[in-house]
Coordinates of C-alpha atoms in Angstrom, one line a residue:
M1 CA 47.0 13.3 -64.6
A2 CA 47.5 9.8 -65.4
K3 CA 44.6 7.5 -64.0
S4 CA 45.8 4.7 -61.7
K5 CA 45.5 1.0 -63.2
I6 CA 45.4 -2.3 -61.5
A7 CA 47.0 -4.9 -63.2
R8 CA 44.9 -8.0 -64.6
R9 CA 47.4 -10.2 -62.5
Q10 CA 47.0 -8.2 -59.3
F11 CA 42.9 -8.2 -59.8
I12 CA 43.1 -12.1 -60.1
K13 CA 45.1 -12.5 -57.3
G14 CA 43.1 -10.3 -55.1
A15 CA 39.6 -12.1 -56.2
V16 CA 41.1 -15.4 -55.4
G17 CA 42.3 -14.4 -52.0
A18 CA 38.9 -12.9 -51.1
S19 CA 37.1 -16.1 -52.3
A20 CA 39.6 -17.9 -50.3
T21 CA 38.3 -15.6 -47.1
V22 CA 34.9 -16.3 -47.9
A23 CA 35.3 -20.0 -48.2
A24 CA 37.0 -20.2 -44.8
L25 CA 34.3 -18.1 -43.3
Y26 CA 32.0 -20.3 -44.8
H27 CA 33.8 -23.4 -43.1
L28 CA 34.1 -21.7 -40.1
A29 CA 30.6 -20.6 -39.8
P30 CA 29.0 -23.8 -37.9
A31 CA 31.8 -23.4 -35.2
L32 CA 31.2 -19.7 -34.8
A33 CA 27.5 -20.6 -34.4
V34 CA 28.3 -23.4 -31.9
E35 CA 30.4 -20.9 -29.9
S36 CA 27.7 -18.3 -30.0
Q37 CA 25.2 -20.8 -28.7
T38 CA 27.6 -21.9 -26.0
K39 CA 27.6 -18.5 -24.8
T40 CA 24.0 -17.9 -24.9
S41 CA 23.6 -21.3 -23.1
A42 CA 26.2 -20.4 -20.6
A43 CA 24.4 -16.7 -19.9
A44 CA 20.9 -18.5 -19.6
K45 CA 22.4 -20.6 -16.7
R46 CA 23.5 -17.4 -14.9
M47 CA 21.2 -15.3 -12.9
M48 CA 21.4 -11.6 -14.6
D49 CA 18.0 -10.0 -13.8
T50 CA 17.1 -8.7 -10.3
L51 CA 13.6 -10.2 -10.2
S52 CA 15.0 -13.8 -10.3
F53 CA 17.7 -12.7 -8.1
S54 CA 15.2 -11.3 -5.5
H55 CA 13.0 -14.5 -5.7
D56 CA 15.7 -16.6 -5.2
W57 CA 16.6 -14.8 -2.1
Y58 CA 13.3 -14.8 -1.0
S59 CA 13.0 -18.6 -1.5
S60 CA 16.2 -19.2 0.4
T61 CA 15.3 -16.7 3.4
R62 CA 13.6 -18.2 6.6
Q63 CA 11.2 -15.7 8.2
T64 CA 12.3 -15.9 11.8
L65 CA 9.2 -14.5 13.3
A66 CA 6.6 -16.3 11.0
F67 CA 3.7 -17.5 13.1
N68 CA 4.0 -20.9 14.3
A69 CA 2.0 -20.8 17.7
R70 CA -0.4 -23.6 18.6
T71 CA -1.9 -22.2 21.8
K72 CA -3.3 -18.8 22.8
A73 CA -0.8 -18.0 25.1
E74 CA 2.0 -18.9 22.5
A75 CA 0.3 -16.7 20.1
Q76 CA 0.2 -13.7 22.4
D77 CA 3.8 -14.0 23.0
W78 CA 4.6 -14.3 19.3
Q79 CA 2.4 -11.0 18.9
R80 CA 4.4 -9.3 21.4
K81 CA 7.7 -10.1 19.7
L82 CA 6.7 -9.4 16.1
R83 CA 4.9 -6.0 17.3
E84 CA 8.2 -5.2 18.7
R85 CA 10.1 -5.9 15.8
L86 CA 7.6 -4.4 13.4
T87 CA 7.8 -1.2 15.6
Q88 CA 11.7 -1.2 15.2
L89 CA 11.4 -1.8 11.3
L90 CA 9.2 1.1 10.8
G91 CA 11.4 3.5 13.0
Q92 CA 8.3 4.2 15.2
S93 CA 10.7 4.5 18.4
L94 CA 12.4 7.8 16.6
Q95 CA 8.8 9.6 16.4
Q96 CA 8.2 12.5 18.8
K97 CA 4.8 13.1 20.4
C98 CA 3.6 16.7 20.9
P99 CA 0.6 18.7 21.7
L100 CA -2.0 18.2 19.0
D101 CA -2.8 21.8 18.7
A102 CA -5.9 21.0 16.8
E103 CA -8.0 23.5 15.0
T104 CA -11.0 23.7 12.5
V105 CA -10.3 26.1 9.8
E106 CA -13.5 25.6 7.8
E107 CA -17.1 24.3 8.5
R108 CA -19.7 23.5 5.5
E109 CA -23.2 22.0 5.6
F110 CA -24.2 19.6 3.2
E111 CA -27.6 18.0 3.0
N112 CA -26.7 14.9 4.3
Y113 CA -23.7 15.7 6.3
T114 CA -21.3 18.3 7.9
R115 CA -17.9 18.7 7.1
E116 CA -15.1 20.4 9.1
T117 CA -11.5 21.1 7.9
V118 CA -9.2 20.1 10.8
L119 CA -5.6 20.6 11.3
F120 CA -3.7 19.1 14.0
Q121 CA 0.1 18.3 14.9
S122 CA 1.1 14.8 14.8
R123 CA 4.7 15.5 15.7
P124 CA 6.9 18.7 15.9
N125 CA 6.9 20.8 12.8
L126 CA 4.3 18.3 10.7
T127 CA 0.5 19.2 10.4
V128 CA -2.0 16.7 9.4
Y129 CA -4.9 17.9 7.0
S130 CA -8.0 16.0 7.4
Y131 CA -11.9 16.2 7.0
F132 CA -14.1 15.5 10.2
L133 CA -17.4 14.3 8.7
L134 CA -20.8 13.9 10.7
P135 CA -24.1 12.5 9.2
R136 CA -26.8 15.0 9.7
S137 CA -29.5 12.3 10.3
S138 CA -28.8 9.4 12.8
S139 CA -30.9 6.7 14.2
Q140 CA -28.9 7.4 17.2
P141 CA -29.9 10.1 19.9
A142 CA -27.8 13.5 19.3
S143 CA -26.0 12.9 22.9
Q144 CA -24.8 9.3 21.9
P145 CA -21.4 9.5 20.5
L146 CA -20.9 7.5 17.1
P147 CA -18.3 4.9 15.8
C148 CA -15.9 6.6 13.7
I149 CA -13.9 5.3 10.5
I150 CA -10.4 6.8 9.9
C151 CA -10.7 6.6 6.0
L152 CA -7.1 6.7 4.1
P153 CA -6.9 7.5 0.4
G154 CA -4.7 5.7 -2.0
H155 CA -2.5 7.4 -4.7
G156 CA -4.4 10.0 -6.9
R157 CA -5.5 13.4 -6.0
G158 CA -5.9 12.5 -2.2
V159 CA -8.3 13.0 0.4
D160 CA -10.8 15.2 -1.8
S161 CA -11.0 12.0 -4.1
I162 CA -12.6 9.9 -1.2
C163 CA -14.9 12.9 0.0
G164 CA -16.8 13.6 -3.3
I165 CA -14.8 16.9 -4.2
R166 CA -13.9 17.0 -8.1
E167 CA -10.6 18.5 -9.4
D168 CA -12.3 21.9 -9.8
G169 CA -13.5 22.0 -6.2
S170 CA -17.2 21.2 -7.1
M171 CA -19.0 18.4 -5.4
R172 CA -20.2 15.2 -7.0
A173 CA -23.8 14.6 -6.5
W174 CA -24.8 12.5 -3.5
G175 CA -24.5 8.9 -4.1
Q176 CA -22.7 9.2 -7.5
W177 CA -19.7 7.8 -6.0
G178 CA -16.7 8.4 -8.3
E179 CA -12.8 7.6 -9.2
Y180 CA -11.3 4.4 -8.4
Q181 CA -11.7 5.0 -4.6
N182 CA -15.7 5.7 -5.0
D183 CA -15.9 8.2 -2.5
F184 CA -15.8 5.7 0.3
A185 CA -15.5 8.2 3.2
L186 CA -18.9 9.6 2.2
Q187 CA -20.0 5.8 1.6
C188 CA -19.1 5.3 5.6
V189 CA -21.1 8.7 6.4
A190 CA -24.3 7.5 4.3
R191 CA -24.1 4.5 6.7
G192 CA -24.4 6.5 9.9
Y193 CA -20.7 6.4 10.8
A194 CA -18.7 9.6 11.7
V195 CA -15.3 9.9 9.5
L196 CA -12.0 11.3 9.9
A197 CA -10.6 11.5 6.4
I198 CA -6.8 12.0 6.6
E199 CA -4.6 13.3 4.0
Q200 CA -1.6 11.2 3.6
L201 CA 1.9 12.6 3.6
G202 CA 3.1 13.0 -0.1
F203 CA -0.7 13.4 -1.4
G204 CA -3.0 16.3 -2.2
Y205 CA -2.6 19.0 0.3
R206 CA 0.6 17.4 1.7
R207 CA 2.9 17.3 -1.1
D208 CA 5.9 19.3 -2.0
E209 CA 5.9 22.1 -4.3
A210 CA 7.5 20.2 -7.3
A211 CA 4.6 17.7 -7.4
K212 CA 1.9 20.5 -7.3
K213 CA 3.5 21.9 -10.4
R214 CA 3.4 18.6 -12.2
S215 CA -0.5 17.9 -11.9
K216 CA -3.3 17.6 -9.5
S217 CA -2.8 13.8 -9.0
A218 CA 1.1 14.0 -8.8
S219 CA 2.2 12.7 -5.5
S220 CA 5.5 13.7 -3.9
C221 CA 6.1 9.7 -2.1
Q222 CA 9.4 9.5 -4.0
P223 CA 11.5 12.3 -2.3
A224 CA 9.5 12.0 1.0
A225 CA 9.9 8.3 1.4
G226 CA 13.7 8.4 0.5
A227 CA 14.0 11.2 3.1
A228 CA 12.4 8.8 5.5
L229 CA 14.6 6.0 4.6
L230 CA 17.8 8.5 4.9
V231 CA 16.8 9.2 8.8
G232 CA 16.2 5.7 9.7
Q233 CA 12.6 5.9 9.2
T234 CA 9.7 4.8 6.7
M235 CA 7.0 6.4 5.1
V236 CA 4.6 3.6 6.2
G237 CA 5.9 4.4 9.7
W238 CA 5.3 8.3 9.3
R239 CA 1.8 7.6 8.0
V240 CA 1.0 5.3 10.7
Y241 CA 1.9 7.5 13.5
D242 CA -0.5 10.1 11.8
V243 CA -3.3 7.5 12.2
I244 CA -2.2 6.8 15.9
R245 CA -2.4 10.6 16.6
A246 CA -5.6 11.0 14.7
I247 CA -7.0 8.5 17.4
D248 CA -5.8 10.7 20.0
Y249 CA -7.8 13.6 18.4
L250 CA -10.9 11.6 18.0
S251 CA -10.7 10.5 21.5
A252 CA -11.3 14.0 22.6
R253 CA -14.2 14.8 20.2
K254 CA -17.5 14.3 22.2
E255 CA -19.2 13.0 18.9
V256 CA -16.9 9.9 18.9
D257 CA -17.0 6.8 20.7
P258 CA -13.3 5.8 21.3
A259 CA -14.1 2.2 21.8
R260 CA -15.3 2.0 18.4
I261 CA -12.9 3.3 15.8
A262 CA -11.8 1.6 12.7
T263 CA -9.5 2.2 9.9
M264 CA -10.5 1.9 6.0
G265 CA -8.3 2.3 3.1
I266 CA -7.7 1.6 -0.7
S267 CA -4.3 0.7 -2.2
G268 CA -1.8 2.9 -0.6
G269 CA -4.6 3.8 1.9
G270 CA -5.1 -0.1 2.5
T271 CA -1.3 -0.2 3.4
I272 CA -1.7 2.1 6.2
A273 CA -5.1 1.1 7.5
F274 CA -3.4 -2.6 7.8
F275 CA -0.3 -1.6 9.5
S276 CA -2.2 0.8 11.9
A277 CA -4.3 -1.7 13.1
A278 CA -1.4 -4.0 13.6
L279 CA 0.5 -1.6 15.8
E280 CA -2.4 0.2 17.3
P281 CA -4.8 -1.8 19.8
R282 CA -7.4 1.0 19.9
I283 CA -8.4 0.2 16.3
K284 CA -11.3 -2.2 16.7
V285 CA -11.8 -3.1 12.9
S286 CA -9.8 -2.6 9.7
V287 CA -11.2 -3.0 6.2
I288 CA -8.5 -3.2 3.7
S289 CA -9.2 -2.9 -0.2
G290 CA -6.7 -3.5 -2.8
Y291 CA -3.9 -4.0 -0.9
Y292 CA -3.6 -7.3 1.4
N293 CA -1.7 -9.9 -0.6
T294 CA 1.9 -11.2 -0.1
F295 CA 5.0 -9.1 -0.2
R296 CA 6.8 -11.6 -2.6
D297 CA 3.9 -11.5 -5.2
S298 CA 3.1 -7.6 -4.9
I299 CA 5.8 -5.2 -3.9
L300 CA 8.8 -7.6 -4.4
S301 CA 7.5 -8.9 -8.0
I302 CA 5.8 -5.7 -9.5
S303 CA 7.0 -2.3 -9.8
H304 CA 5.3 -0.2 -6.9
C305 CA 5.8 3.3 -5.4
I306 CA 8.7 3.4 -2.9
D307 CA 6.4 4.4 0.0
N308 CA 5.2 0.6 0.4
Y309 CA 8.8 -0.6 1.2
I310 CA 9.9 -1.4 4.8
P311 CA 13.5 -2.3 4.8
N312 CA 14.4 -6.1 6.0
I313 CA 10.7 -6.9 6.7
V314 CA 10.5 -10.3 4.9
R315 CA 13.5 -11.5 6.9
Y316 CA 11.0 -11.6 9.8
A317 CA 7.4 -11.9 8.5
E318 CA 5.0 -12.1 5.5
M319 CA 1.6 -10.1 5.3
S320 CA -0.2 -13.1 6.9
D321 CA 2.1 -12.6 10.0
I322 CA 1.2 -8.9 10.2
A323 CA -2.3 -9.8 9.8
G324 CA -2.1 -12.0 13.0
L325 CA -1.0 -8.9 14.9
I326 CA -4.5 -7.6 14.2
A327 CA -6.2 -10.9 16.0
P328 CA -8.5 -11.2 17.7
R329 CA -9.7 -7.9 16.4
A330 CA -11.5 -7.7 13.1
M331 CA -10.2 -7.5 9.6
F332 CA -11.7 -7.3 6.3
V333 CA -10.1 -7.6 2.8
E334 CA -11.6 -7.1 -0.6
S335 CA -9.8 -7.8 -3.8
G336 CA -10.4 -7.5 -7.4
T337 CA -10.3 -10.4 -9.9
R338 CA -8.3 -8.0 -12.3
D339 CA -6.2 -6.2 -9.9
N340 CA -3.0 -6.3 -11.9
I341 CA -0.8 -5.0 -8.9
F342 CA -2.0 -7.1 -6.0
P343 CA -2.8 -10.1 -7.9
V344 CA -5.8 -11.9 -6.4
E345 CA -4.5 -15.5 -6.1
A346 CA -1.7 -14.4 -3.7
T347 CA -4.5 -12.5 -1.8
K348 CA -6.4 -15.8 -1.4
S349 CA -3.2 -17.8 -0.3
S350 CA -2.3 -15.1 2.0
F351 CA -5.7 -15.0 3.7
A352 CA -5.7 -18.7 4.2
R353 CA -2.5 -18.5 6.1
A354 CA -4.0 -15.6 8.1
Q355 CA -6.9 -17.7 9.0
K356 CA -4.8 -20.0 11.0
V357 CA -3.7 -17.2 13.1
F358 CA -7.2 -16.0 13.9
A359 CA -8.4 -19.6 14.5
V360 CA -5.6 -19.9 17.5
F361 CA -7.3 -16.8 19.1
G362 CA -10.8 -18.5 18.3
A363 CA -11.8 -15.3 16.3
Q364 CA -12.5 -17.1 12.9
D365 CA -15.5 -15.0 12.5
K366 CA -13.4 -11.7 12.9
L367 CA -11.7 -12.3 9.4
E368 CA -13.5 -12.1 6.2
L369 CA -12.5 -11.8 2.4
E370 CA -14.6 -10.8 -0.5
I371 CA -13.2 -11.3 -4.1
F372 CA -15.4 -9.1 -6.6
E373 CA -15.2 -9.0 -10.6
G374 CA -13.5 -5.7 -10.9
E375 CA -10.0 -3.8 -11.1
H376 CA -7.9 -2.1 -8.5
Q377 CA -10.8 -0.2 -6.9
F378 CA -12.8 0.1 -3.7
W379 CA -15.7 -2.1 -3.9
G380 CA -17.5 -1.9 -0.4
R381 CA -20.5 -4.3 -0.8
R382 CA -19.7 -7.0 1.9
A383 CA -17.5 -4.6 3.8
F384 CA -20.3 -2.4 5.3
D385 CA -22.0 -5.5 6.6
F386 CA -18.9 -6.7 8.3
L387 CA -18.5 -3.2 9.9
K388 CA -22.3 -3.2 11.2
R389 CA -21.4 -6.7 12.9
H390 CA -18.3 -5.8 14.4
L391 CA -18.0 -2.1 14.9

């Protein structure tokens, strides 16, 4: 077979043509670069990412129920309006009250306290799992009821993590507080308080089967919170209602003084300690660890679990306004300097705004902040001094 040949004239012609094309591109390159830069510059002027869009929207939104009262009477009227709106936003009007049908399914005695595993109905077809803890030695007479703290865990293994129970079911040594939540329910017992430690929806014993198969610490917040939104409610609202019914339960226990009930929580538990106190006047004190901040600088700006979100809330109020619903009752906030999901500077600025609300009520001494050197964790140093004074 004859091999194909390229004539010399054709080769030269092709080479000359290629050279001309390269030369043309060479001279055109600056123009192409300018065009590319122009497109990049034009794109830079346009808002394409959701974070910038959200910040822009937030900045241009006037919160219609932000605090601006000057007298106590005005502040009380403002509280009524904001509390009504918050109740609506959480979907609380859709909750259905039912008999508690409470039962103690296990009792255990330890050297320093007793623990009952208590189940009760917060609403039809929904059971709350909890531990009722009582100190075994108390300076108060046995017949005198104790102040009680409702303890709410954050994300992790759930209620066991705040009650000294390891993943394998064994107990941590007394005083060897563990994990980022530092067994704060037991710390309360160690200081003489009765405790009701609640398993929050989506955590621990109240997870769906898919989450239980993944790991001991996997939550089912995502599908549960999504389901709440689908039916016009919120996970925050569901969990707050559990706390409200828990107070109903505690009010019937002879060991508890119903006029001296507090909430305490870290992270996702701090969320519910905070919102419960804002809505439920029977809560005398609230201790909030690793949560209190601004909506803008925390859950709007940083990736968080969907269980934190309340549709439309920033159209009406910021966290400092919600804090104002607690006044003139007592609120304690603690925040770590290296908390990377609830930035400490935003905690400080939000706290300063809340101080203005408490001042109108003449309750400046009922609001306190502790900044500690640490991460996203329960600290509890000054918090217990605060509880001693106000609970």
